[in-house]
XYZ file of C-alpha atoms in Angstrom:
422
model
C -13.000 -4.244 -1.598
C -16.728 -3.561 0.662
C -16.288 0.123 -0.710
C -18.508 2.232 -3.606
C -17.822 0.825 -7.442
C -15.806 3.160 -9.691
C -17.152 6.585 -10.574
C -17.838 6.712 -14.785
C -14.975 8.915 -14.749
C -12.800 6.329 -13.190
C -14.346 3.603 -15.670
C -14.357 5.779 -18.459
C -10.298 6.281 -18.220
C -8.687 9.423 -19.691
C -6.590 11.786 -18.690
C -9.078 14.614 -15.573
C -9.185 18.024 -16.498
C -7.094 19.836 -14.759
C -9.102 22.199 -12.835
C -8.870 21.956 -9.337
C -8.803 23.261 -6.331
C -6.004 22.772 -3.692
C -8.471 23.028 -0.308
C -10.489 20.697 -2.012
C -8.139 17.795 -2.275
C -9.839 14.693 -0.977
C -8.861 10.804 -1.227
C -12.879 10.748 -2.543
C -11.939 13.016 -5.914
C -12.876 11.421 -8.965
C -10.235 13.697 -10.941
C -7.919 11.591 -8.806
C -8.801 8.357 -9.658
C -7.472 6.929 -12.852
C -4.724 9.399 -13.779
C -3.749 12.054 -10.488
C -0.424 12.652 -11.853
C -0.993 15.896 -13.711
C -3.542 16.928 -10.724
C -1.044 16.912 -8.096
C 1.950 18.818 -10.464
C -0.511 21.360 -10.533
C -0.778 21.184 -7.214
C 3.216 20.773 -6.527
C 3.500 23.945 -9.025
C 0.890 26.062 -7.259
C 0.387 25.507 -3.815
C 3.088 22.055 -2.507
C 2.327 22.224 0.867
C -1.157 23.578 1.748
C -4.107 23.249 4.202
C -6.706 20.983 3.186
C -10.436 20.177 4.680
C -9.800 16.122 5.023
C -9.633 14.864 8.551
C -11.132 18.043 9.984
C -8.539 20.453 8.464
C -5.218 18.502 7.383
C -1.678 19.799 5.975
C -0.564 17.845 2.384
C 3.146 17.982 1.282
C 3.596 17.317 -2.424
C 7.275 18.045 -3.353
C 10.032 15.661 -3.199
C 11.902 17.994 -0.379
C 9.156 18.698 2.003
C 7.926 15.133 1.798
C 11.751 13.358 2.353
C 12.078 15.990 5.392
C 9.242 15.687 7.363
C 8.548 11.562 7.254
C 12.280 11.811 9.090
C 11.227 14.424 11.418
C 10.987 14.260 15.180
C 7.985 16.492 14.983
C 5.998 14.277 13.426
C 4.825 10.874 14.941
C 3.396 7.361 13.827
C 1.424 7.065 16.848
C -1.890 7.658 14.236
C -4.339 5.043 14.860
C -7.738 7.784 15.682
C -6.515 9.070 11.902
C -9.752 7.401 10.334
C -11.763 8.705 13.105
C -10.923 11.946 12.177
C -12.975 11.853 9.062
C -15.950 11.140 11.227
C -17.883 13.539 13.208
C -16.957 14.198 16.801
C -20.032 12.591 18.182
C -19.765 9.457 16.769
C -16.364 8.911 17.594
C -16.527 7.252 21.148
C -18.206 4.087 20.125
C -14.842 3.170 18.561
C -12.263 3.798 21.438
C -12.358 -0.209 21.360
C -11.411 -0.345 17.922
C -8.803 2.241 18.242
C -7.045 0.528 21.284
C -6.674 -2.576 18.919
C -5.063 -0.399 16.160
C -3.108 1.124 18.913
C -1.286 -2.632 19.417
C 0.006 -2.190 16.108
C 3.723 -1.951 15.871
C 3.633 0.509 12.915
C 1.948 3.153 15.620
C 4.595 2.815 18.134
C 7.537 5.483 18.816
C 10.616 5.395 20.552
C 12.192 2.627 22.439
C 8.752 0.838 22.667
C 8.787 1.170 19.093
C 12.176 -0.089 18.010
C 11.864 -3.094 20.381
C 8.984 -4.114 18.520
C 10.392 -3.084 15.186
C 13.725 -5.643 15.905
C 11.487 -8.622 16.971
C 9.620 -8.302 13.751
C 12.973 -7.982 11.922
C 14.183 -11.329 13.707
C 11.399 -13.320 12.219
C 11.276 -11.681 8.374
C 15.046 -12.645 8.293
C 13.611 -16.479 8.543
C 11.767 -15.140 5.703
C 14.757 -15.413 3.031
C 14.417 -13.909 -0.495
C 14.471 -17.846 -1.518
C 12.236 -18.294 0.716
C 8.995 -15.420 -0.343
C 10.690 -16.495 -3.870
C 9.543 -20.426 -3.736
C 6.063 -19.346 -2.205
C 5.490 -16.689 -5.126
C 6.503 -18.958 -7.498
C 4.275 -21.567 -6.605
C 1.264 -19.537 -6.276
C 1.666 -17.818 -9.643
C 2.122 -20.630 -11.284
C -0.657 -22.185 -9.787
C -3.063 -19.117 -10.911
C -1.578 -19.308 -14.205
C -2.226 -22.464 -14.761
C -6.122 -22.345 -14.333
C -6.651 -20.138 -16.979
C -6.369 -23.172 -18.806
C -6.953 -21.807 -22.632
C -8.849 -18.967 -22.258
C -7.757 -16.238 -24.883
C -8.135 -13.093 -22.263
C -8.334 -13.376 -18.650
C -8.597 -10.365 -15.833
C -5.375 -9.624 -15.004
C -6.441 -8.283 -11.549
C -9.416 -10.503 -10.261
C -7.443 -13.811 -11.751
C -4.086 -12.853 -10.769
C -2.690 -9.524 -9.139
C -5.676 -9.632 -6.334
C -5.416 -13.544 -5.238
C -2.168 -13.918 -5.862
C -0.419 -11.762 -2.369
C -3.545 -13.417 -0.686
C -1.836 -16.750 -1.208
C 1.359 -15.881 -0.698
C 0.586 -14.098 2.672
C -1.818 -16.445 4.184
C 0.662 -19.319 3.226
C 3.673 -17.153 5.394
C 1.272 -16.836 7.955
C 0.994 -20.595 8.846
C -2.843 -20.527 7.866
C -4.251 -23.023 5.008
C -3.734 -21.393 1.615
C -7.380 -22.176 0.729
C -8.617 -19.428 3.509
C -6.836 -16.901 1.588
C -10.547 -15.472 0.369
C -11.464 -14.502 4.184
C -8.385 -13.353 5.040
C -8.557 -11.348 1.958
C -11.749 -9.533 2.338
C -11.296 -8.593 5.753
C -7.817 -7.307 5.222
C -9.657 -5.191 2.696
C -12.125 -3.945 5.226
C -9.132 -2.730 7.210
C -7.146 -0.741 4.408
C -10.642 1.304 3.360
C -10.286 3.005 6.480
C -6.731 4.389 5.189
C -7.517 4.603 1.827
C -10.539 6.880 1.547
C -11.504 9.875 4.297
C -14.856 9.821 3.065
C -15.563 7.314 5.629
C -19.151 6.430 6.971
C -19.501 4.969 10.796
C -20.756 2.178 9.092
C -17.630 1.647 7.098
C -15.633 2.262 10.903
C -18.085 0.003 11.941
C -17.490 -3.014 9.387
C -13.744 -2.336 9.352
C -13.654 -3.516 13.419
C -16.242 -6.417 12.695
C -13.223 -7.958 10.275
C -10.682 -6.911 12.428
C -12.665 -8.971 15.233
C -12.835 -12.216 12.934
C -9.830 -11.762 11.999
C -8.405 -12.565 15.416
C -10.410 -15.010 16.765
C -9.297 -16.540 13.343
C -5.816 -16.099 14.357
C -5.572 -16.715 18.124
C -7.475 -20.129 17.015
C -4.690 -21.026 14.793
C -1.983 -20.506 17.255
C -4.038 -22.134 19.677
C -2.352 -25.779 18.589
C 1.175 -23.771 18.227
C 2.925 -27.383 17.542
C 1.258 -27.611 14.257
C 2.132 -24.221 13.021
C 5.426 -24.413 10.484
C 8.197 -23.653 12.393
C 9.058 -21.058 9.698
C 5.659 -18.687 9.595
C 5.612 -15.272 10.705
C 3.120 -16.340 13.416
C 4.628 -18.988 14.886
C 7.910 -16.438 14.585
C 6.470 -14.001 16.796
C 4.839 -16.209 19.707
C 8.274 -17.750 19.650
C 9.840 -16.812 23.325
C 13.309 -17.294 23.168
C 16.198 -15.058 22.506
C 14.645 -12.061 22.103
C 14.829 -8.481 23.851
C 11.015 -8.208 23.447
C 8.353 -10.641 22.626
C 4.581 -10.521 22.120
C 1.822 -11.889 24.103
C -0.954 -13.657 22.139
C -3.226 -11.248 21.169
C -0.239 -8.944 19.966
C 1.368 -11.335 18.101
C -2.049 -11.600 16.111
C -2.369 -8.008 15.950
C 0.859 -7.739 13.788
C -0.312 -10.441 11.792
C -3.460 -8.288 11.173
C -1.408 -4.995 10.629
C 0.713 -7.090 8.211
C -1.925 -8.751 6.309
C -3.643 -5.633 5.563
C -0.403 -3.688 4.746
C 1.306 -6.539 2.592
C -2.043 -7.298 0.320
C -3.146 -3.619 -1.116
C 1.031 -2.419 -2.355
C 1.604 -6.165 -3.972
C -1.623 -6.698 -5.828
C -1.597 -2.944 -7.305
C 1.772 -2.764 -8.100
C 1.423 -5.978 -10.195
C -1.298 -4.396 -12.091
C 0.249 -0.971 -12.724
C 3.331 -2.108 -13.695
C 1.803 -4.024 -16.558
C -0.335 -1.054 -17.891
C 2.729 1.200 -17.596
C 4.641 -1.426 -19.693
C 1.916 -1.325 -22.347
C 2.452 2.375 -22.143
C 6.303 2.298 -22.927
C 6.986 -1.087 -24.826
C 10.728 -0.393 -25.337
C 11.514 -0.706 -21.708
C 9.661 -4.579 -21.447
C 11.416 -5.506 -24.392
C 14.388 -3.381 -22.102
C 13.588 -6.081 -19.335
C 13.630 -9.050 -22.019
C 16.617 -8.882 -23.420
C 18.772 -8.004 -20.086
C 16.960 -9.692 -17.539
C 19.585 -8.011 -14.767
C 17.284 -4.825 -15.402
C 14.177 -6.502 -13.063
C 15.706 -5.087 -9.302
C 15.980 -1.653 -10.587
C 12.534 -1.936 -12.725
C 10.629 -2.852 -9.434
C 11.538 0.298 -7.996
C 10.324 1.857 -10.981
C 7.347 0.470 -10.832
C 7.032 1.408 -7.116
C 8.196 4.868 -8.154
C 6.274 5.674 -11.410
C 2.719 4.779 -10.030
C 3.343 3.746 -6.064
C 0.028 1.685 -4.512
C -0.014 4.059 -1.636
C 0.149 7.717 -2.776
C 0.496 8.851 0.639
C 1.602 8.015 3.901
C -0.220 9.744 7.102
C 1.493 11.498 10.187
C 0.309 13.491 13.035
C 1.923 16.513 14.197
C 3.497 15.910 17.884
C 3.819 19.231 19.160
C 3.313 22.593 17.594
C 6.076 23.505 15.000
C 6.456 26.121 12.358
C 7.525 24.571 8.370
C 7.646 26.804 5.261
C 5.857 30.013 7.502
C 2.723 27.775 8.235
C 1.903 26.866 12.070
C 0.993 22.915 11.848
C -0.934 22.470 15.577
C -0.130 19.583 17.922
C -2.615 16.409 16.632
C -2.995 17.859 13.398
C -2.727 15.020 10.203
C 0.587 16.067 8.222
C 0.012 13.656 4.870
C 3.020 13.517 2.819
C 1.974 12.564 -1.428
C 4.583 10.433 -2.193
C 2.597 9.714 -5.414
C 3.609 13.268 -6.085
C 6.846 13.617 -4.489
C 7.835 10.540 -6.888
C 7.162 12.284 -9.534
C 8.945 16.012 -8.589
C 11.228 17.030 -11.683
C 13.802 18.548 -9.027
C 14.733 15.118 -7.989
C 13.333 12.977 -10.931
C 14.589 14.250 -14.827
C 11.574 13.229 -17.355
C 9.513 11.740 -14.271
C 5.956 10.821 -16.271
C 8.283 8.566 -18.365
C 9.124 4.920 -17.186
C 12.838 4.113 -16.976
C 13.520 0.485 -15.910
C 17.235 1.380 -15.686
C 16.717 4.494 -13.429
C 18.304 4.529 -10.300
C 16.596 7.468 -8.001
C 15.691 7.233 -4.717
C 11.887 7.303 -4.047
C 9.799 7.771 -1.124
C 6.900 5.192 -1.776
C 8.242 2.799 1.126
C 8.808 5.419 3.293
C 11.172 7.218 5.059
C 13.317 6.632 8.502
C 12.515 4.726 11.396
C 8.608 3.730 10.043
C 9.839 2.779 6.518
C 7.882 -0.126 5.348
C 9.059 -3.105 7.370
C 7.487 -5.546 4.638
C 9.441 -3.335 1.415
C 11.519 -6.076 1.382
C 8.537 -9.025 0.796
C 6.763 -6.664 -1.609
C 10.178 -6.140 -3.592
C 10.474 -9.963 -3.842
C 6.625 -10.637 -4.881
C 6.231 -8.101 -7.494
C 9.631 -8.889 -9.044
C 8.592 -12.659 -9.538
C 5.416 -12.046 -10.143
C 5.679 -10.307 -13.590
C 8.875 -12.264 -13.957
C 6.771 -15.357 -14.048
C 3.456 -13.474 -15.835
C 5.323 -11.780 -18.808
C 7.643 -15.343 -19.261
C 4.954 -17.637 -19.300
C 2.598 -15.135 -21.104
C 5.333 -13.354 -23.615
C 2.112 -12.714 -25.247
C 0.448 -10.896 -22.882
C -0.886 -7.150 -24.187
C -3.755 -5.408 -22.627
C -7.269 -5.175 -24.813
C -7.523 -1.694 -26.144
C -11.284 -2.279 -26.200
C -11.725 -2.900 -22.478
C -10.700 0.451 -20.408
C -9.102 -0.761 -16.762
C -11.478 0.114 -14.059
C -9.560 1.832 -11.003
C -10.904 1.839 -7.526
C -12.981 4.884 -6.372
C -10.805 6.346 -3.744
C -7.378 7.678 -4.206
C -4.851 7.110 -0.995
C -4.721 3.328 -2.303
C -3.840 3.677 -6.202
C -4.803 0.466 -7.816
C -7.231 -1.388 -10.251
C -10.011 -3.012 -10.051
C -9.877 -4.493 -13.763
C -7.553 -4.944 -16.493
C -8.675 -7.084 -19.445
C -5.524 -8.789 -21.198
C -4.893 -10.972 -23.850
C -2.820 -14.279 -23.073
């Protein structure tokens, strides 16, 4: 990703010291890069609902009960295309009004009947991409990547597997040549950085805007020869015009593909790496999965709960309202931190322990009408990617002498590098 390199604290690994003021919370706090959960616990116990300085003043929720309640509340809106710009000085925002208009074409940022029509149309497209169809593409990509390792005794699991795999899969499902996955991957990364950190400069937004424009031009060229697109591809499905209550125009359909690439890549690539690291920390759970493969569906849910790749879900207040004695004003950012909510002991017994037999309901894929539209694909991809990896390389272990390196922002929690012995 075109973002700052990992800090010394992130590269050093270990647990951050617990000395943290809630109002200073930011996606750019180095104390959060490696292991944010002890700090979440501290804030959750002391001040689970508080005002931070992020985005000019935002409300952050750390308890499960609050996060679940407000994610379902109609007092919040997902019409938050302008959220990244709140990190900029007011004088800098006007330059990006056209970019915000583009982001507002994403289905995720619509509300009410318009959202449901668009959402239902996208659900129709995803129904064609059955678990069997997606699974076959994931299996082929996973096998291809592992075959490339040859006789190497060590690989970087992120660079050589977890990072390219989702890009290869989504590029192919989009209807684009798989060989172009590097391009789409880089463009989507620049967009992801907008929502992964609040410490943005105007140049970060310019880079994301430029990547969005390049991505759109690529997809529109791809759609120009509609007859050559695989009929089961996402882009072809979004452009189909028959039998639906809502149809996307060309630019709208391409914009949804940009959204899906950005939203689909980050969770999938991060959860693969963090799951391998978690199984290293809890080897008994890996043994359970080897002995009983039927636990894999619950294991994927537990990986998503234990270390969710998307740490928060952004919302804006749709109106003025009071909550737990706090006065929240229309337009203010409200950020339920699912990374903290998923470790809330009031909801999950022994929350800091990985238990692949756990059946508890996490918030990693959201709640209510705006739950993650690609959740099913993320689950299938994670399960097959991990099962293929561990069956092909049963001796895989994290190299203890090489520390994991984490990304230097905490809106998304994920690894930049994880060296493993294979």
